[in-house]
């Protein structure tokens, strides 16, 4: 018996389209205030298919002002910190010697914990021979989940005021991603731990910058970091027309693509001040963002 | 009585180190024997990313000091020293020798609160992370203030 298998061309194309992997795009910057959130929001609104937005700038999440999601779930996120059971402690000091962050100390017959110094590694629980430590909790913030009117899945972290450790909360935000076809990650500024945790494991990172000495200075640091993390990246130049062309020459020299230039425009700034995304007030920009998301999808 | 002096060197001619937590050395002066009886190398605390004051205060407490003479003490170090019942004489500068003599002669008195906010000894506080962003506000934030420690 012979079977002739014929695959129609149309199906082949459909199969190709379905094969495009879900894409995680991180929007980062180095320098603060360059327009990460504006770009991230514009991208989310321009992407096709299921889209999810993760606001990982947990110290000051602000994408919600533009996307206006309806929050339906709010979770407390906390870290495990040691609490001493006084009558069991024999003041041996093993927990103190283990702790790299000086979050627990012992002298004479006194043991003290500093919960806000604790990085929740769990080492003290392991080394205590007396089982004199029990698990307490330090609230670091909340994760909020919802959906926008346009059906974009929305997750944001909100760091507790006074809390210094953003990374665990950022990880909690990312862990709640449902792996939609397009995941947009709005990252915190800077190039320290919170920014690293946010961009890590992204398929692509868009670096939003501006053509100023400050923009270039921080861009250089961030591109170095992304090379180390092996995250491919390109630049969105915001406030184009301001400053000079040093940054563009630098990108050209380093072979870093500049995907999009957003003009320094009063219209965009006025919309921003009202919580209106730039793609709503500028059709050319809307088209440009649609092209951008297709371009980085390749 | 033993006095711990934060110092940049190991003898009486050394300068008082203005930082407590990240002092280079602690010189332990025993007033009963009228001499230095111990020098604590505080390099480990100097190198610590966090909690230098807690580590330094613990060492001073373990050395049996009853009084600390230094420049400034942060809130966490203050909490540890307070828990250990150690008196703190802060805002002291100059040579270790003079600092000890002034204290013994009653010219310097213990303080009753921490002399500075957390991290002020590091030059730039936690707020520094946000630095550089014209729209993020200035970067030179002066630390995080209160210590939030808890004595168990």
PDB file of C-alpha atoms in Angstrom, chain B residues 4-6 17-26 42 45 52-58 60-61 68-74 77-78 81 88:
ATOM      1  CA  UNK B   4      37.732  51.032  72.273  1.00  0.00           C
ATOM      2  CA  UNK B   5      38.936  53.828  69.999  1.00  0.00           C
ATOM      3  CA  UNK B   6      38.350  53.689  66.223  1.00  0.00           C
ATOM      4  CA  UNK B  17      39.179  57.097  62.481  1.00  0.00           C
ATOM      5  CA  UNK B  18      36.055  59.224  61.920  1.00  0.00           C
ATOM      6  CA  UNK B  19      34.079  56.147  60.841  1.00  0.00           C
ATOM      7  CA  UNK B  20      33.001  53.568  63.376  1.00  0.00           C
ATOM      8  CA  UNK B  21      31.744  50.679  61.246  1.00  0.00           C
ATOM      9  CA  UNK B  22      34.425  50.997  58.603  1.00  0.00           C
ATOM     10  CA  UNK B  23      37.261  52.082  60.883  1.00  0.00           C
ATOM     11  CA  UNK B  24      40.618  50.599  59.942  1.00  0.00           C
ATOM     12  CA  UNK B  25      41.463  49.443  63.510  1.00  0.00           C
ATOM     13  CA  UNK B  26      40.056  49.482  66.997  1.00  0.00           C
ATOM     14  CA  UNK B  42      38.708  45.769  61.226  1.00  0.00           C
ATOM     15  CA  UNK B  45      34.214  45.054  58.187  1.00  0.00           C
ATOM     16  CA  UNK B  52      29.948  46.886  58.655  1.00  0.00           C
ATOM     17  CA  UNK B  53      28.717  48.670  61.775  1.00  0.00           C
ATOM     18  CA  UNK B  54      27.051  45.560  63.163  1.00  0.00           C
ATOM     19  CA  UNK B  55      30.224  43.516  62.659  1.00  0.00           C
ATOM     20  CA  UNK B  56      32.457  46.193  64.145  1.00  0.00           C
ATOM     21  CA  UNK B  57      30.229  46.694  67.179  1.00  0.00           C
ATOM     22  CA  UNK B  58      30.168  42.942  67.788  1.00  0.00           C
ATOM     23  CA  UNK B  60      34.204  45.742  70.207  1.00  0.00           C
ATOM     24  CA  UNK B  61      31.644  44.102  72.511  1.00  0.00           C
ATOM     25  CA  UNK B  68      33.705  53.526  72.472  1.00  0.00           C
ATOM     26  CA  UNK B  69      35.443  56.703  71.293  1.00  0.00           C
ATOM     27  CA  UNK B  70      34.907  57.456  67.618  1.00  0.00           C
ATOM     28  CA  UNK B  71      33.774  59.949  65.001  1.00  0.00           C
ATOM     29  CA  UNK B  72      30.351  58.816  64.000  1.00  0.00           C
ATOM     30  CA  UNK B  73      28.234  55.756  64.780  1.00  0.00           C
ATOM     31  CA  UNK B  74      25.403  54.610  62.509  1.00  0.00           C
ATOM     32  CA  UNK B  77      26.052  49.842  65.231  1.00  0.00           C
ATOM     33  CA  UNK B  78      24.442  52.036  67.868  1.00  0.00           C
ATOM     34  CA  UNK B  81      26.583  48.864  71.251  1.00  0.00           C
ATOM     35  CA  UNK B  88      29.528  55.928  73.003  1.00  0.00           C
TER      36      UNK B  88
END
